[in-house]
Coordinates of C-alpha atoms in Angstrom, one line a residue:
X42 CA -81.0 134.2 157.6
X43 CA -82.4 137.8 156.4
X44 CA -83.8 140.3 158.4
X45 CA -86.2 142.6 156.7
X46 CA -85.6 146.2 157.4
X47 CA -88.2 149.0 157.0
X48 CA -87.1 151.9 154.2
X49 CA -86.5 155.0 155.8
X50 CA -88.8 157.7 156.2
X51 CA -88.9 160.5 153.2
X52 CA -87.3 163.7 153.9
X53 CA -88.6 166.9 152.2
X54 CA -86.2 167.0 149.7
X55 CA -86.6 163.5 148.5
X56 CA -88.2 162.9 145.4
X57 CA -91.3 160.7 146.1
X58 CA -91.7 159.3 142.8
X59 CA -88.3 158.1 143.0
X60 CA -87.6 154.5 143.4
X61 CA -86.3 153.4 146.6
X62 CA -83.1 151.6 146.9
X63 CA -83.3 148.9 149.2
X64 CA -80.4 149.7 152.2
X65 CA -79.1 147.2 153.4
X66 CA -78.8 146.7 157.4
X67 CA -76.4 145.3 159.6
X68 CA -77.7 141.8 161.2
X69 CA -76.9 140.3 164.2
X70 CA -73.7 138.6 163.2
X71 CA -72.7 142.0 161.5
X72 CA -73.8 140.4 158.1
X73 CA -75.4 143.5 156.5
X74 CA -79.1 142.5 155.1
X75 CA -80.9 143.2 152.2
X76 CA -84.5 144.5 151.7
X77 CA -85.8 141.8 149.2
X78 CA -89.3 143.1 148.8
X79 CA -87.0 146.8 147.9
X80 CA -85.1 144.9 146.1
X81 CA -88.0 143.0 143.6
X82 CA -89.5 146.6 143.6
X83 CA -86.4 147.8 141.9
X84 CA -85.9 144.8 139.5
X85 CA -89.4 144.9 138.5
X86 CA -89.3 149.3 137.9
X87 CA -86.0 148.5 135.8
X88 CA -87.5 145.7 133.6
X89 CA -90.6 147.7 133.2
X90 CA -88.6 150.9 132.2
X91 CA -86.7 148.4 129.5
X92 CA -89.4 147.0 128.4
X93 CA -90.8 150.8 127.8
X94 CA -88.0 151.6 126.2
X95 CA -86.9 148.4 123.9
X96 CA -90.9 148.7 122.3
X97 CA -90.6 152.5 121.2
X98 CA -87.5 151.9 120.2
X99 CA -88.3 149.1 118.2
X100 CA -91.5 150.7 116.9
X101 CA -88.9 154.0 115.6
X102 CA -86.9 151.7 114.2
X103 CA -89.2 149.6 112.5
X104 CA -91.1 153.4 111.1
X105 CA -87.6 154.4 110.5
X106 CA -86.3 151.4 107.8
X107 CA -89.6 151.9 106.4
X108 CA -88.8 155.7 105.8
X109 CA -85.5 154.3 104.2
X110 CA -87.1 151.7 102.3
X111 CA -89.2 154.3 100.5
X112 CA -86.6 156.6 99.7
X113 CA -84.3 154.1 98.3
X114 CA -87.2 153.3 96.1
X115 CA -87.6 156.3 95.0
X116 CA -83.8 156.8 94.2
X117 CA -83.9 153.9 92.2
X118 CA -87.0 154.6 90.2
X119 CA -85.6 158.2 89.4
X120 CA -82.0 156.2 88.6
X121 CA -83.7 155.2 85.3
X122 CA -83.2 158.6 84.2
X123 CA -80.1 159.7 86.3
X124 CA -76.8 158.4 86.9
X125 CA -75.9 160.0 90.0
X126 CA -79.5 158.4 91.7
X127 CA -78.5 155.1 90.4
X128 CA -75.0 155.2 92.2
X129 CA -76.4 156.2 95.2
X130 CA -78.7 153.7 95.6
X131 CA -76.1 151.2 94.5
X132 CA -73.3 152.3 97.1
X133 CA -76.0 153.4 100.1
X134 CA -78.4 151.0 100.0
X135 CA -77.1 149.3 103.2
X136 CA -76.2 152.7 105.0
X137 CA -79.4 154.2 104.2
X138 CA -81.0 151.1 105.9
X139 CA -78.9 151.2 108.3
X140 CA -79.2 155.3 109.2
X141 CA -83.0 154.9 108.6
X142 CA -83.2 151.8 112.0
X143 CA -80.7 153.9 114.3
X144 CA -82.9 157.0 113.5
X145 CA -86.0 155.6 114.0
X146 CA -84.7 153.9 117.3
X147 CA -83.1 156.8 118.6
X148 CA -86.0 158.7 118.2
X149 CA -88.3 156.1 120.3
X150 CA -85.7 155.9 122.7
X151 CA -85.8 159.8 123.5
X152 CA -89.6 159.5 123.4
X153 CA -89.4 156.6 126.3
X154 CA -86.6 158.3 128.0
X155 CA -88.7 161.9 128.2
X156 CA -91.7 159.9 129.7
X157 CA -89.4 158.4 132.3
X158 CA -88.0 161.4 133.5
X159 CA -91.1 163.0 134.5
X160 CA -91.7 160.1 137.4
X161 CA -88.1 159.2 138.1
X162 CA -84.7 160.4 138.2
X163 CA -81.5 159.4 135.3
X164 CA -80.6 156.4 135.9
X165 CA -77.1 154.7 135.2
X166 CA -79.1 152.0 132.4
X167 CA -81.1 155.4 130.8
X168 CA -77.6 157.1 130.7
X169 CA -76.2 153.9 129.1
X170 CA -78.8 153.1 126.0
X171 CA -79.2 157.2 125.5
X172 CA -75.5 157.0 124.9
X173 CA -75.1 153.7 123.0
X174 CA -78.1 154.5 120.8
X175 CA -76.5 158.1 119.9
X176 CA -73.4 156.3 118.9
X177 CA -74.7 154.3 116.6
X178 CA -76.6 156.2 115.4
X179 CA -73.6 158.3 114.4
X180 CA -71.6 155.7 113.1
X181 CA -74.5 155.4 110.6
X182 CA -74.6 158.6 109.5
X183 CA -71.3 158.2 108.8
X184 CA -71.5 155.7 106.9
X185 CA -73.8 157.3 105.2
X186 CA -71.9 160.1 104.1
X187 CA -68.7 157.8 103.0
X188 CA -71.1 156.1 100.7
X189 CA -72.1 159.3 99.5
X190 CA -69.1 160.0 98.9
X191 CA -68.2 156.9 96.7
X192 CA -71.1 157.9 94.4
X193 CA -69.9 161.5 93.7
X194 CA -66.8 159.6 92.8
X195 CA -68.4 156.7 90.6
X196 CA -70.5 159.6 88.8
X197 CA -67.7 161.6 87.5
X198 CA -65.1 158.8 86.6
X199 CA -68.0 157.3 84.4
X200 CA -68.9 160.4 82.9
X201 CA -65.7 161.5 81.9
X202 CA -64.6 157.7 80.7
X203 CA -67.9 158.0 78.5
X204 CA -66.2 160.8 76.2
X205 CA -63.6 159.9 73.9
X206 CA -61.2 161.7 75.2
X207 CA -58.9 158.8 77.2
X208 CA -56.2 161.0 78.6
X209 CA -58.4 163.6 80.6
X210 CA -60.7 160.8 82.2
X211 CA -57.6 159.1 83.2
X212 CA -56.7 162.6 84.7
X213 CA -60.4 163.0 86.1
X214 CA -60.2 159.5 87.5
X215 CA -56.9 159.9 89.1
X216 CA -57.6 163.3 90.8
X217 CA -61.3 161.9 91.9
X218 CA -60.1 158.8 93.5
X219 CA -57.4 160.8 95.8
X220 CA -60.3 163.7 96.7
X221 CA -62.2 160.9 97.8
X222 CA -59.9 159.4 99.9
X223 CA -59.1 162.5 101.7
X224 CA -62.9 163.1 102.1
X225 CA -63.7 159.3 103.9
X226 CA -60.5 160.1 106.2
X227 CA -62.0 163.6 107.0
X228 CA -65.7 162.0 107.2
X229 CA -64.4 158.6 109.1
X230 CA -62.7 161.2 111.9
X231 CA -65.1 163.8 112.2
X232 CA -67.3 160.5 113.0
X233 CA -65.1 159.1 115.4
X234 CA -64.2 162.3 117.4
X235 CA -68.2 162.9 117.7
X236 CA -68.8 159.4 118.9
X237 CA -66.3 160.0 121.3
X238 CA -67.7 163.5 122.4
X239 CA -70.5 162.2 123.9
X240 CA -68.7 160.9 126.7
X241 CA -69.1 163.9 129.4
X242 CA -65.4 163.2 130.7
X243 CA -63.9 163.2 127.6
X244 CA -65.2 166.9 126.1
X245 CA -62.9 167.7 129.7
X246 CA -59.9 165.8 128.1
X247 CA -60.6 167.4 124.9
X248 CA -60.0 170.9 126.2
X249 CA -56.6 169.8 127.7
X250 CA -55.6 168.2 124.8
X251 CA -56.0 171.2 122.3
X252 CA -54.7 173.6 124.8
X253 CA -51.4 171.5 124.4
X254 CA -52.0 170.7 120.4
X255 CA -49.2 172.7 119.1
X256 CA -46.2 170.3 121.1
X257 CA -48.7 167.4 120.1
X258 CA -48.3 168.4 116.4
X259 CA -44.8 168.8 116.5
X260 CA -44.0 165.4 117.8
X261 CA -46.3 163.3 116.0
X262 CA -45.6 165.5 113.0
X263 CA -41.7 164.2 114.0
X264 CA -42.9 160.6 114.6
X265 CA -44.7 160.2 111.3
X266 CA -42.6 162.6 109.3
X267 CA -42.5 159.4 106.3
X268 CA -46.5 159.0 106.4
X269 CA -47.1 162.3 106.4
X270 CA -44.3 162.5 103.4
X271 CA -45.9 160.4 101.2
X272 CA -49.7 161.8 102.2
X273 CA -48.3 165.3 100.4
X274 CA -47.1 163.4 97.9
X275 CA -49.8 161.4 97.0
X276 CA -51.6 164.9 96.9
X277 CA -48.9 166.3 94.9
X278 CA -48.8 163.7 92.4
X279 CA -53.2 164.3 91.9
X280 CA -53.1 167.8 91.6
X281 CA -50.0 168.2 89.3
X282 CA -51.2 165.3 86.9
X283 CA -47.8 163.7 87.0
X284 CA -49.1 160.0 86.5
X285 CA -52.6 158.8 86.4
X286 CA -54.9 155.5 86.5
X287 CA -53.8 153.7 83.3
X288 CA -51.0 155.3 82.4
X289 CA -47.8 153.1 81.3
X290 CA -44.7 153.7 82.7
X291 CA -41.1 152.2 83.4
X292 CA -39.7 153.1 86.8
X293 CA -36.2 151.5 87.7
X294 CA -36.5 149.4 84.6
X295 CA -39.5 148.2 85.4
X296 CA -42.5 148.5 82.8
X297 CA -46.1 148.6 84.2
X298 CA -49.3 150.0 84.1
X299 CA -50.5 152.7 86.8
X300 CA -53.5 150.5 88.4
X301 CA -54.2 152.0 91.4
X302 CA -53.3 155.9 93.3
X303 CA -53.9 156.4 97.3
X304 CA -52.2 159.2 99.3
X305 CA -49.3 156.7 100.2
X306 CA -48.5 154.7 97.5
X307 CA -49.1 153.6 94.3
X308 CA -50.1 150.3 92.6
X309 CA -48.4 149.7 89.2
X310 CA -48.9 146.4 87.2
X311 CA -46.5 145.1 85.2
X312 CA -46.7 142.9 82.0
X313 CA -46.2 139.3 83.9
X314 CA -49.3 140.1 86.0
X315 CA -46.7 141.2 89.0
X316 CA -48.2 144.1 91.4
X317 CA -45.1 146.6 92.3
X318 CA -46.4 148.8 95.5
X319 CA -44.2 152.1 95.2
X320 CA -44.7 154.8 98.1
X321 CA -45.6 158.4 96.2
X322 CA -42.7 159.7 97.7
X323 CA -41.2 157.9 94.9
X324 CA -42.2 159.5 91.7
X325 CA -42.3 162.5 93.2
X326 CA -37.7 162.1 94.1
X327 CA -37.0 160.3 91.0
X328 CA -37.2 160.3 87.4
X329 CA -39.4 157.9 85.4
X330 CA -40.9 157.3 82.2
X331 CA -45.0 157.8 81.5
X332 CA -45.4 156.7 77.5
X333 CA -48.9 158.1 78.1
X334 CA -48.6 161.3 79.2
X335 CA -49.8 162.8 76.4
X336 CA -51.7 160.3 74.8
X337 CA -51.7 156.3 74.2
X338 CA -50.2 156.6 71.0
X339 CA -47.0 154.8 70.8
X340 CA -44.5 153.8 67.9
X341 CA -42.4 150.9 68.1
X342 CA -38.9 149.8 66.3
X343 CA -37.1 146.7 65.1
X344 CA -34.1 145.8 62.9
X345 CA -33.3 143.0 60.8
X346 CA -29.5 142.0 59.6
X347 CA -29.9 140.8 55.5
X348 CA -27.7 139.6 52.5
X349 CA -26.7 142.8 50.1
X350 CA -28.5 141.2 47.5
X351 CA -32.3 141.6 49.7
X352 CA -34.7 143.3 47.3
X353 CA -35.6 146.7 49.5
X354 CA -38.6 147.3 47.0
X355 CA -40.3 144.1 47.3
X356 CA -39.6 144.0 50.8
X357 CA -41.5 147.3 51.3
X358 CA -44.0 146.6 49.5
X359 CA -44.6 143.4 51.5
X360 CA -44.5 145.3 55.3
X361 CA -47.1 147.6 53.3
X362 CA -49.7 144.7 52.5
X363 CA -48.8 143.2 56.3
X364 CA -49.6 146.5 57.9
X365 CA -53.3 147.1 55.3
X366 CA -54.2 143.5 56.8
X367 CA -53.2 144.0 60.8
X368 CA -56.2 145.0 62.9
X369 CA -53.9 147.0 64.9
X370 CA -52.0 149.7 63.0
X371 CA -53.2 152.9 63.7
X372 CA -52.5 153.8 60.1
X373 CA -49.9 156.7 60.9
X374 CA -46.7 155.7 60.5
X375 CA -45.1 152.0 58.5
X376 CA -41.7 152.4 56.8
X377 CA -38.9 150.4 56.4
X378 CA -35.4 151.6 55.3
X379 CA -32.0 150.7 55.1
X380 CA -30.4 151.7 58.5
X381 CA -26.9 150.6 57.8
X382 CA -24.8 148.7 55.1
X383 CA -21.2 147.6 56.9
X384 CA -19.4 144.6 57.1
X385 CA -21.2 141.7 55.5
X386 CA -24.7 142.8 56.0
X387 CA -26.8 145.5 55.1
X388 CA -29.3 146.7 58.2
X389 CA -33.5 147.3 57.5
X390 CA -35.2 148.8 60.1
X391 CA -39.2 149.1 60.3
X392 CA -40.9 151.7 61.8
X393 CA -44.5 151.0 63.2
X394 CA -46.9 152.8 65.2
X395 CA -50.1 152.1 67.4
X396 CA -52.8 153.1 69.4
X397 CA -51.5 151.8 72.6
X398 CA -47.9 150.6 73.3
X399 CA -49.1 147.0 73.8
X400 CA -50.7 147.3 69.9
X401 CA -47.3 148.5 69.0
X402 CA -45.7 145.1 70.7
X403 CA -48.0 143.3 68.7
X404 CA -47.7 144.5 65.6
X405 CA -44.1 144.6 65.8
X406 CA -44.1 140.6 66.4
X407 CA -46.6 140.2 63.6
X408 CA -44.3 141.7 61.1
X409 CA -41.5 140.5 61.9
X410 CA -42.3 136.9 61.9
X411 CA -44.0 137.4 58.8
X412 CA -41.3 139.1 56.7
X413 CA -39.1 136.5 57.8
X414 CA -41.4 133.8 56.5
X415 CA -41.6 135.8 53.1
X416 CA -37.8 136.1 53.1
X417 CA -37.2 132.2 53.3
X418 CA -39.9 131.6 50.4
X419 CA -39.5 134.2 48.1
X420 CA -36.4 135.8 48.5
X421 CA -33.4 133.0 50.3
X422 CA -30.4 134.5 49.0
X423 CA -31.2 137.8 51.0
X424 CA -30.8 135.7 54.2
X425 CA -27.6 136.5 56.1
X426 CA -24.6 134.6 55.1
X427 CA -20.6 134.5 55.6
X428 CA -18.6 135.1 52.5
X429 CA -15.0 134.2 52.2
X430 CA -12.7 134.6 48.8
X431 CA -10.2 132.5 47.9
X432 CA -7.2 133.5 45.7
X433 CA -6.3 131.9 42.5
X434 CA -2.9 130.8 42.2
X435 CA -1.6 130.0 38.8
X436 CA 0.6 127.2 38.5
X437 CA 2.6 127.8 34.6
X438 CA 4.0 123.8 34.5
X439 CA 1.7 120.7 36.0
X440 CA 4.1 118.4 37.3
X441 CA 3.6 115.0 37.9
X442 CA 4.8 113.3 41.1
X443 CA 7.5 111.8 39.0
X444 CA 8.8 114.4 37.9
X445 CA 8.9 116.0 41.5
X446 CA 10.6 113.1 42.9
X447 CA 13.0 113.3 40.3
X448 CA 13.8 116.9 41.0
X449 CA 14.2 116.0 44.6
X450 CA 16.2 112.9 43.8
X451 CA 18.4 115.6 41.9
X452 CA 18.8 118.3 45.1
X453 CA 19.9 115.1 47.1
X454 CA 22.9 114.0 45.1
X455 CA 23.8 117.6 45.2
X456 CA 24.0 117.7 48.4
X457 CA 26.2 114.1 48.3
X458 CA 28.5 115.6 46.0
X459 CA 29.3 118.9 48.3
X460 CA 29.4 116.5 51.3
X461 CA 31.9 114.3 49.4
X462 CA 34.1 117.5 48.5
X463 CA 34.0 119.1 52.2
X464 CA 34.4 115.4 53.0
X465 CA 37.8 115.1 51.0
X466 CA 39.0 118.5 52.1
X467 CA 38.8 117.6 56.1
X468 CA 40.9 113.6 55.5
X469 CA 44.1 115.8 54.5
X470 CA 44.3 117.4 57.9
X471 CA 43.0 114.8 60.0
X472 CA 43.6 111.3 58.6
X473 CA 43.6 109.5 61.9
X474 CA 39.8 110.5 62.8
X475 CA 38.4 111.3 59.6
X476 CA 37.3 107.9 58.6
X477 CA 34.3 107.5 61.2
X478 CA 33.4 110.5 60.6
X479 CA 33.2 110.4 57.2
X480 CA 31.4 106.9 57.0
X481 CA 28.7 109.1 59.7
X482 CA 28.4 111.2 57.4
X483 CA 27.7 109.4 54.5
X484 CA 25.5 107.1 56.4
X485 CA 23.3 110.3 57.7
X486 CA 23.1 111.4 54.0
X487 CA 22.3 108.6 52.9
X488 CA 18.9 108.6 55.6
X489 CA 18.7 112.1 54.3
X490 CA 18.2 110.9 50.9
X491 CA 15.7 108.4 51.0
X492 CA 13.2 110.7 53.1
X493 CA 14.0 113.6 50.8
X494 CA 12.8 111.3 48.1
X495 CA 10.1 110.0 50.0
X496 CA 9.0 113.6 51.0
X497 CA 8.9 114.9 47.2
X498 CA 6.7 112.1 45.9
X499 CA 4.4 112.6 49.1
X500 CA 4.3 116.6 47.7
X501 CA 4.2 115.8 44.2
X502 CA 1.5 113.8 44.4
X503 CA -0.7 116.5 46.8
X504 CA 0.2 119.0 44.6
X505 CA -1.0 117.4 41.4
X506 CA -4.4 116.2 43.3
X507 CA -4.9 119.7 43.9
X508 CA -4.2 121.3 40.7
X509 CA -6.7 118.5 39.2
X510 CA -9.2 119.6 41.7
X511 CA -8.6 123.4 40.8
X512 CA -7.2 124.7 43.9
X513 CA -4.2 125.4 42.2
X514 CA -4.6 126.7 38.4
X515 CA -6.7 125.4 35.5
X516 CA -8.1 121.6 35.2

């Protein structure tokens, strides 16, 4: 059950126009009571107030997107004409829209607000939208500013890439992209550090904390000693045009383009479509290669390993019509000479050169594969081959394999007749023994014999199959 309680009286110092607050009062039980006719009085002034202050606010922002409407217009009709209106209006179309609502909003807010506080004290919901609406309004604006920024950037890297001169707008694009990176972190902080100032408590904290800034610095300086590392080197690498956007290099054997520069790290992109993220810190401690430092032009190399007897003159005169027909020879530089001429080969290399180091891997193929097509059609015998020389050997007298089996037939009964003799020598000294081993021996030479005789024919005959072959002498 509730128990209406009466408000109590004004004192002097009370504001009149103020809306009450209902009190509440202690009932009976000790259940404290609430005023509801106070309290419908108070629901109905807040409503009313937000009501108030959601239609001019809606009314400035409504004005205020028209505002921005307009000017974007504008920008784009006077874009026809100039490059940097056109990237503005391309890169802050949405921010400007977005700037143009908060503006006109917090503009009708502070209009609403001002006509409130002439009846009725700030109130925690006032405090509340004033401070939500100035917050976003300043996120906006920053926004704003970052898109801004982004168009400066777009103007001069498309200017520059408009001249002819490829090497200083890769520079120009390079340096550009890292200035604007520095300038969104500046703009995105300054934004952040305002939004937060608005809070009354925090501008306190923000005393305290720059009183003690210089300890602060050192430890997070200590703490993020690698960030900040590779921030100065990013910075280093823009200003001392080590590597830009574009630029080919080869870092730990590893051949890529530059694609990409931030203050950390850097993007390079190598030939199988591979994405190698390098901190800066390392370009800045270690040696690599940059084949485009001072220019794209590049000139390429190849050998090939040929017969003594390749024509050089006809061969040059071939890589000369190959290189008048390619689309990509620069026209500088196409020789071919004889590098080296040891062992069974004599070396050519070819010399090429091209606009861009992928035009010199191109043209390199294209010539190679085509000289060794002419080489198989017009000129085989330059082709690389093994050589190896046989020596003649004479042979005065052509035996037959009767005759050779005749001579051997001959050494054998030589070697009978000594046998015989030692044979005859040995009985007087030993008759009792010497008759089994003179039968041995007569039986062994008699085995010895046969395959002697055996053997020569066999080597007869080879050797008169070879002399009739000519391995030997003369058919």
């Amino acid at each position: 059950m509730l128990f209406v309680a009466t408000a109590p009286p004004l004192t002097p110092s009370a504001d009149p126009s103020a809306t009450p607050t209902p009190t509440p009062t202690p009932g009976p039980t000790g259940i404290p009571s609430v005023n509801v006719d106070e309290t419908v009085k108070v629901v109905t002034k807040t409503t009313s107030d937000l009501v108030t202050i959601g239609w001019q606010a809606g009314v400035g922002a409504i004005i205020g997107i028209a505002i921005a409407f307009v000017a974007v217009a504008i920008l784009s009709f006077m874009g026809k004409r100039r490059l940097l209106y056109r990237e503005i209006v391309d890169f802050g179309r949405r921010p400007a829209y977005a700037v143009g609502t908060m503006a006109g909003a917090f503009l009708g807010t502070q209009i609403a607000l001002t006509g409130l506080r002439q009846t009725k004290d700030d109130s925690t919901t006032m405090a509340i939208i004033e401070r939500g609406v100035t917050i976003a309004l300043i996120f906006a604006v920053t926004w704003l500013v970052v898109a801004f920024a982004k168009a400066i950037e777009s103007t001069v890297v498309k200017g520059v890439q408009a001249s002819e001169n490829q090497g200083r707008a890769n520079r120009v694009t390079t340096q550009s992209q890292i200035i604007r990176r520095v300038a969104e972190a500046i703009i995105i902080i300054a934004g952040l550090v305002s939004a937060i100032m608005t809070f009354p408590t925090v501008q306190f904290a923000m005393g305290s904390l720059l009183a003690s800034a210089g300890l602060a610095s050192v430890i997070a300086g200590m703490a993020a000693r690698s960030m900040l590392g590779n921030v100065f080197a990013g910075l280093q690498l823009a200003t001392t045009d080590a590597i830009r956007v574009d630029d080919i290099v080869v870092v730990d054997d590893e051949q890529g383009t530059i694609e990409e520069i931030t203050l950390t790290y850097v993007v390079m992109r190598t030939w199988d479509e591979r994405r190698l993220i390098l901190p800066s810190t390392h370009f800045t401690e270690n040696p690599f290669a940059n084949w485009t430092r001072g220019g794209s032009q590049s000139t390429g190399t190849f050998t090939l390993d040929l017969d003594w007897r390749v024509p050089i003159a006809a061969l040059r005169a071939e890589l000369a019509r190959l290189v008048a027909a390619s689309t990509v020879w620069d026209g500088r530089q196409a020789t071919l000479d004889v590098s080296d001429a040891v062992g069974d080969h004599v070396t050519v290399r070819v010399v090429l050169t091209g606009a861009t180091p992928g035009a010199v891997g191109d043209l390199k193929s294209y010539v190679r594969e085509e000289l060794v097509t002419w080489l198989q059609r017009e000129a085989p015998y330059a082709l690389p081959r093994t050589r190896v020389e046989v020596e003649q050997v004479e042979v005065t007298q052509d035996l037959s394999a009767e005759q050779v089996a005749r001579a051997a037939e001959e050494i054998v009964a030589k070697q009978k007749a000594a046998g015989a003799d030692d044979t005859i020598e040995t009985a007087a000294d030993d008759s009792s023994g010497t008759t089994t081993e003179v039968e041995g021996e007569t039986t062994a030479h008699g085995l010895g014999a046969r395959r002697a005789v055996r053997l020569g024919r066999a080597m007869g005959r080879s050797l008169l199959h070879r002399a009739r072959r000519g391995g030997l002498g003369p058919r």
